Coordinates of C-alpha atoms in Angstrom, one line a residue:
X28 CA 123.4 320.9 81.2
X29 CA 122.1 319.4 78.0
X30 CA 118.4 320.0 76.7
X31 CA 115.8 318.0 75.0
X32 CA 112.7 319.4 72.7
X33 CA 109.8 316.7 72.3
X34 CA 106.3 316.6 70.5
X35 CA 103.9 314.4 71.0
X36 CA 103.0 315.3 67.2
X37 CA 99.0 316.7 67.4
X38 CA 97.3 316.9 64.3
X39 CA 97.3 320.8 64.8
X40 CA 100.7 322.8 65.2
X41 CA 101.1 325.2 67.5
X42 CA 99.4 328.8 66.7
X43 CA 95.8 329.5 67.6
X44 CA 93.7 330.0 64.4
X45 CA 95.8 328.4 61.5
X46 CA 94.4 326.5 59.0
X47 CA 94.6 323.0 59.4
X48 CA 97.8 321.2 58.2
X49 CA 97.0 318.0 55.8
X50 CA 99.1 314.7 57.7
X51 CA 101.3 314.9 54.9
X52 CA 102.6 318.9 55.8
X53 CA 102.5 318.1 59.7
X54 CA 105.0 315.7 59.3
X55 CA 106.9 317.5 57.6
X56 CA 106.5 320.5 60.1
X57 CA 108.1 318.4 62.4
X58 CA 111.3 317.2 60.9
X59 CA 111.6 320.9 60.2
X60 CA 110.9 321.7 63.7
X61 CA 113.8 318.8 64.3
X62 CA 116.1 321.0 62.3
X63 CA 115.2 324.3 63.4
X64 CA 115.9 322.3 67.3
X65 CA 119.6 321.7 66.0
X66 CA 120.0 324.5 64.5
X67 CA 119.7 326.9 67.5
X68 CA 121.3 324.6 70.2
X69 CA 118.9 321.3 71.5
X70 CA 120.9 318.4 71.9
X71 CA 118.6 316.2 71.6
X72 CA 114.7 315.8 70.0
X73 CA 112.1 313.5 70.7
X74 CA 109.0 312.2 69.7
X75 CA 106.4 310.6 72.4
X76 CA 104.5 307.4 71.5
X77 CA 100.9 307.7 71.4
X78 CA 97.8 305.7 69.8
X79 CA 95.2 308.3 69.8
X80 CA 93.6 310.0 67.1
X81 CA 94.3 313.7 68.3
X82 CA 98.0 312.8 67.6
X83 CA 100.4 311.7 65.1
X84 CA 103.1 310.2 67.1
X85 CA 102.1 306.4 67.0
X86 CA 105.3 305.3 65.1
X87 CA 108.5 307.0 66.6
X88 CA 110.9 305.2 65.2
X89 CA 109.9 305.5 61.8
X90 CA 109.6 309.8 62.6
X91 CA 112.6 309.7 64.1
X92 CA 114.3 307.6 61.5
X93 CA 113.4 310.2 58.6
X94 CA 114.7 313.2 61.2
X95 CA 118.0 311.0 61.6
X96 CA 118.8 311.1 58.0
X97 CA 118.3 315.2 58.1
X98 CA 120.3 316.0 61.0
X99 CA 123.9 315.4 61.8
X100 CA 123.9 315.9 65.4
X101 CA 121.1 315.9 67.8
X102 CA 120.5 312.8 69.9
X103 CA 117.0 311.2 68.9
X104 CA 115.0 310.3 71.7
X105 CA 111.8 308.2 72.4
X106 CA 109.5 310.2 74.5
X107 CA 108.0 308.1 75.3
X108 CA 108.4 304.6 73.9
X109 CA 105.3 302.7 75.5
X110 CA 107.0 299.3 75.9
X111 CA 103.4 298.2 77.8
X112 CA 102.1 298.1 74.6
X113 CA 104.4 296.6 71.8
X114 CA 105.9 293.6 70.9
X115 CA 109.4 293.8 72.7
X116 CA 111.6 291.9 69.9
X117 CA 109.9 294.1 67.6
X118 CA 110.7 297.2 69.4
X119 CA 114.4 295.8 70.2
X120 CA 114.6 295.5 66.2
X121 CA 113.2 298.8 65.4
X122 CA 115.4 301.1 67.6
X123 CA 118.5 298.7 67.0
X124 CA 117.9 300.0 63.4
X125 CA 117.1 303.4 64.3
X126 CA 120.5 303.2 66.1
X127 CA 122.3 302.3 63.3
X128 CA 120.3 304.8 60.9
X129 CA 121.3 307.9 62.9
X130 CA 124.9 306.6 63.6
X131 CA 124.4 306.2 67.1
X132 CA 122.3 309.0 68.5
X133 CA 119.6 307.1 69.5
X134 CA 118.4 307.2 73.6
X135 CA 115.5 305.2 74.5
X136 CA 113.2 306.4 77.6
X137 CA 110.4 304.0 78.4
X138 CA 106.8 304.1 80.1
X139 CA 103.7 302.5 80.5
X140 CA 101.9 305.2 78.7
X141 CA 99.2 307.0 80.4
X142 CA 96.8 307.5 77.3
X143 CA 93.4 306.3 78.2
X144 CA 92.8 305.5 74.7
X145 CA 95.7 303.2 73.9
X146 CA 95.1 300.0 75.9
X147 CA 91.4 299.6 74.2
X148 CA 93.3 299.5 70.8
X149 CA 95.8 297.0 71.6
X150 CA 92.9 295.2 73.6
X151 CA 95.5 295.4 77.0
X152 CA 93.9 295.4 80.1
X153 CA 95.2 298.4 82.2
X154 CA 95.7 296.1 85.1
X155 CA 98.5 294.3 82.8
X156 CA 100.4 297.5 81.8
X157 CA 102.9 298.1 84.6
X158 CA 103.9 294.2 84.7
X159 CA 103.9 294.1 80.8
X160 CA 106.5 296.8 80.7
X161 CA 109.1 295.5 83.2
X162 CA 108.5 292.2 81.5
X163 CA 109.3 293.8 78.1
X164 CA 112.0 296.1 79.0
X165 CA 114.0 292.5 80.6
X166 CA 113.7 290.9 77.2
X167 CA 115.0 294.0 74.9
X168 CA 117.6 294.5 77.4
X169 CA 118.8 290.7 76.9
X170 CA 118.1 290.9 73.1
X171 CA 120.6 294.3 72.9
X172 CA 123.4 292.5 74.7
X173 CA 122.7 288.5 73.9
X174 CA 122.8 286.1 71.2
X175 CA 120.7 282.8 71.1
X176 CA 118.3 284.2 74.3
X177 CA 115.5 281.7 75.5
X178 CA 113.1 283.2 77.5
X179 CA 109.7 283.1 79.0
X180 CA 107.5 285.2 80.0
X181 CA 103.6 285.6 80.3
X182 CA 102.6 287.8 77.9
X183 CA 104.2 287.0 74.6
X184 CA 105.5 283.5 73.0
X185 CA 108.4 282.2 74.3
X186 CA 112.1 282.2 72.7
X187 CA 114.4 279.7 72.0
X188 CA 118.2 280.4 70.7
X189 CA 116.8 284.0 69.3
X190 CA 119.0 286.1 67.9
X191 CA 118.0 289.6 66.6
X192 CA 119.5 291.4 63.7
X193 CA 120.5 294.3 63.7
X194 CA 122.2 294.7 67.1
X195 CA 122.5 298.5 68.1
X196 CA 125.5 300.3 67.1
X197 CA 126.1 302.0 70.0
X198 CA 128.4 299.8 72.8
X199 CA 127.0 299.5 75.3
X200 CA 123.9 299.4 74.0
X201 CA 122.0 302.9 73.8
X202 CA 120.7 304.5 77.1
X203 CA 117.5 303.5 78.1
X204 CA 115.8 306.3 80.5
X205 CA 113.1 305.5 82.3
X206 CA 110.1 307.9 82.0
X207 CA 108.7 309.3 85.5
X208 CA 105.3 310.9 86.0
X209 CA 103.0 309.5 88.5
X210 CA 103.8 305.8 90.0
X211 CA 107.1 304.5 92.2
X212 CA 106.6 301.6 89.5
X213 CA 108.6 304.0 87.3
X214 CA 111.4 304.7 89.6
X215 CA 111.6 300.9 91.1
X216 CA 112.3 299.7 87.7
X217 CA 114.6 302.6 86.9
X218 CA 116.4 301.9 89.9
X219 CA 116.8 298.0 89.9
X220 CA 118.6 298.2 86.7
X221 CA 120.7 301.3 87.5
X222 CA 119.3 303.0 84.7
X223 CA 118.5 306.8 84.0
X224 CA 115.2 308.7 84.8
X225 CA 113.3 311.4 82.9
X226 CA 110.9 313.0 85.6
X227 CA 107.9 314.4 83.5
X228 CA 107.5 317.6 85.6
X229 CA 104.5 318.9 83.9
X230 CA 101.2 319.3 85.2
X231 CA 101.5 318.4 88.8
X232 CA 103.4 320.7 91.4
X233 CA 106.8 319.6 91.8
X234 CA 107.1 318.7 94.6
X235 CA 104.8 315.9 93.5
X236 CA 107.8 314.9 91.2
X237 CA 110.5 315.4 93.3
X238 CA 109.4 312.6 95.6
X239 CA 109.5 310.3 92.8
X240 CA 112.9 311.4 92.3
X241 CA 113.8 311.1 96.1
X242 CA 112.0 307.3 95.7
X243 CA 114.6 306.7 92.7
X244 CA 117.9 307.9 94.3
X245 CA 116.7 305.6 97.1
X246 CA 116.0 302.6 95.5
X247 CA 119.0 303.1 93.4
X248 CA 121.0 302.5 97.0
X249 CA 119.3 299.8 97.8
X250 CA 120.0 298.0 94.8
X251 CA 123.5 298.7 95.1
X252 CA 123.8 301.8 92.3
X253 CA 125.4 304.8 93.1
X254 CA 122.5 307.2 93.7
X255 CA 124.9 310.6 93.6
X256 CA 126.1 309.9 90.0
X257 CA 122.8 308.8 88.8
X258 CA 121.6 310.6 85.2
X259 CA 118.2 312.5 85.6
X260 CA 116.4 314.5 83.1
X261 CA 113.6 317.2 84.1
X262 CA 110.9 318.3 81.9
X263 CA 109.9 322.1 81.5
X264 CA 107.6 323.9 79.7
X265 CA 108.1 326.1 76.7
X266 CA 109.5 329.5 77.8
X267 CA 107.8 332.8 77.5
X268 CA 111.0 335.6 77.8
X269 CA 110.4 339.4 77.8
X270 CA 112.6 342.1 78.6
X271 CA 109.8 342.9 81.3
X272 CA 108.7 340.4 83.7
X273 CA 105.2 342.3 83.6
X274 CA 104.8 341.7 79.3
X275 CA 105.7 337.9 79.6
X276 CA 102.6 337.6 82.3
X277 CA 100.5 339.8 79.9
X278 CA 101.6 336.9 77.2
X279 CA 101.1 334.1 79.5
X280 CA 97.8 334.7 81.1
X281 CA 94.9 334.1 78.3
X282 CA 97.2 331.0 77.4
X283 CA 97.1 329.4 80.5
X284 CA 93.5 329.8 80.9
X285 CA 92.4 328.7 77.3
X286 CA 94.8 326.2 78.0
X287 CA 93.5 324.8 81.7
X288 CA 89.8 325.2 79.9
X289 CA 91.0 322.8 77.1
X290 CA 92.8 320.1 79.0
X291 CA 90.8 320.3 82.3
X292 CA 87.1 320.3 82.0
X293 CA 87.3 319.6 85.8
X294 CA 88.9 322.8 87.1
X295 CA 89.6 320.9 90.4
X296 CA 91.6 318.5 88.7
X297 CA 94.1 321.1 88.1
X298 CA 96.4 321.3 90.8
X299 CA 97.6 325.1 90.2
X300 CA 95.0 327.9 91.6
X301 CA 96.4 330.7 89.0
X302 CA 99.2 331.6 86.9
X303 CA 101.0 332.6 89.8
X304 CA 100.9 329.5 91.5
X305 CA 101.7 327.6 88.3
X306 CA 104.9 329.8 88.2
X307 CA 105.8 329.4 92.0
X308 CA 105.0 325.9 92.3
X309 CA 105.1 324.4 88.8
X310 CA 107.2 323.9 86.0
X311 CA 105.8 327.2 83.7
X312 CA 109.0 329.3 82.3
X313 CA 107.5 332.9 82.0
X314 CA 109.3 335.8 83.2
X315 CA 112.9 337.8 81.9
X316 CA 115.9 336.1 81.4
X317 CA 117.7 336.0 84.2
X318 CA 114.1 334.7 86.2
X319 CA 113.8 331.9 83.8
X320 CA 118.1 331.3 84.9
X321 CA 117.1 331.7 88.3
X322 CA 114.0 329.2 88.2
X323 CA 115.7 326.6 86.2
X324 CA 119.2 326.9 88.6
X325 CA 116.8 326.5 91.3
X326 CA 115.1 323.3 90.0
X327 CA 118.4 321.5 89.4
X328 CA 119.6 322.3 92.9
X329 CA 116.4 320.7 93.7
X330 CA 116.5 317.3 91.4
X331 CA 120.4 317.0 90.5
X332 CA 119.5 316.8 87.0
X333 CA 122.0 317.1 83.7
X334 CA 119.2 317.4 81.2
X335 CA 115.6 319.9 80.8
X336 CA 113.3 319.1 78.4
X337 CA 112.0 322.7 77.0
X338 CA 109.0 322.1 75.3
X339 CA 108.4 323.0 71.7
X340 CA 104.5 322.2 71.3
X341 CA 103.2 322.5 74.3
X342 CA 101.4 324.2 77.5
X343 CA 101.4 327.8 76.5
X344 CA 103.0 327.2 73.0
X345 CA 99.5 326.1 71.9
X346 CA 97.6 329.0 72.4
X347 CA 100.2 331.7 71.4
X348 CA 99.1 333.3 68.4
X349 CA 101.9 331.4 65.9
X350 CA 104.3 329.0 65.7
X351 CA 107.0 331.7 64.9
X352 CA 106.4 333.3 68.5
X353 CA 107.1 330.2 70.2
X354 CA 110.2 329.4 68.0
X355 CA 111.3 333.2 69.1
X356 CA 111.0 333.0 72.7
X357 CA 113.4 329.4 72.4
X358 CA 115.7 331.0 70.2
X359 CA 115.7 333.5 73.1
X360 CA 116.2 330.9 75.6
X361 CA 119.3 329.2 73.7
X362 CA 120.8 332.7 73.3
X363 CA 120.4 334.3 77.0
X364 CA 119.3 331.3 79.3
X365 CA 121.1 328.5 78.0
X366 CA 124.6 329.5 78.0
X367 CA 124.3 330.8 81.9
X368 CA 122.8 326.8 82.8
X369 CA 125.5 325.4 80.6
X370 CA 128.8 327.0 82.2
X371 CA 127.1 326.3 86.0
X372 CA 126.0 322.7 85.7
X373 CA 128.4 320.2 84.1
X374 CA 126.9 317.3 81.9
X375 CA 128.9 314.0 81.1
X376 CA 126.4 312.7 78.4
X377 CA 125.8 313.5 74.9
X378 CA 128.8 314.1 73.2
X379 CA 128.7 315.2 69.8
X380 CA 129.6 313.1 67.2
X381 CA 128.7 309.5 65.4
X382 CA 129.6 306.3 67.0
X383 CA 132.1 303.9 65.4
X384 CA 130.8 300.6 64.4
X385 CA 132.0 298.1 66.7
X386 CA 131.7 293.8 65.6
X387 CA 128.9 292.1 68.2

């Protein structure tokens, strides 16, 4: 089993009551977070692309490039890159450059994007987002694999004998995952190309995400790919781990209530009736190390995943006093829970070591 940390770089970092950081200091805090993630045992660190005044993650390629210069082992991931809003030529160039600067440590997760603010910023119609994603991804694939590309689509000027430089360092081209949260359009696109899938498994009931993963595997078979060996990643929230389960619940309960009020002004829009419902039927990790390991093993049996995305700045962590407390729980996670999952669930991806340069 492999583990991915990710952040959307909210302007204010984890920790209720902390004084606001300058944007400069907040970026440096995120870089320090990536260094810490590499040190404690995460296999990958992700930055999600958002174009929203509440967040500082409008340029994940730039942030990850700086992290690449400060780290040596950890994979660098976009969680997600919003190709529906981006010129695919620009995206192909930026992420190919990042692949070189990181010695071939890039994995790209792409998606339509779920931020209601962003389409208006780019003057993109909501109705076109899925089509733009599909068209843009097809062009990125070709630009990463071919020279002298001639192409014409709906949403950008045509290309005639176009070649981007650089091509990615990794050969074959960097792995591209498809972010899946709400729609079978994402699972269909991933299955069409035989690409891996990242199931957000965030703030809906687990059965919702399982239905999308089942659809993905069904469509893989339809398109002639092998569903049983498909790569799947699954997200979960940052853990709260204590020696006694009742102590973990006592920490989580006020954080749960504050987070629901913060994110769901209409409580009816949140699909869980209580913290206990969220623990049983959602992706919250609260309890003893043994309970959390058991829950993750159960999720893996359902999803068949090789990667867990374990949050570092998320649902509970934003409201648990200080950043240090979240890190304490995660350090305990990697000391007591991760070794069990690594020994029980083999993984075939993200071997360590730089990629040797190869000619195009």
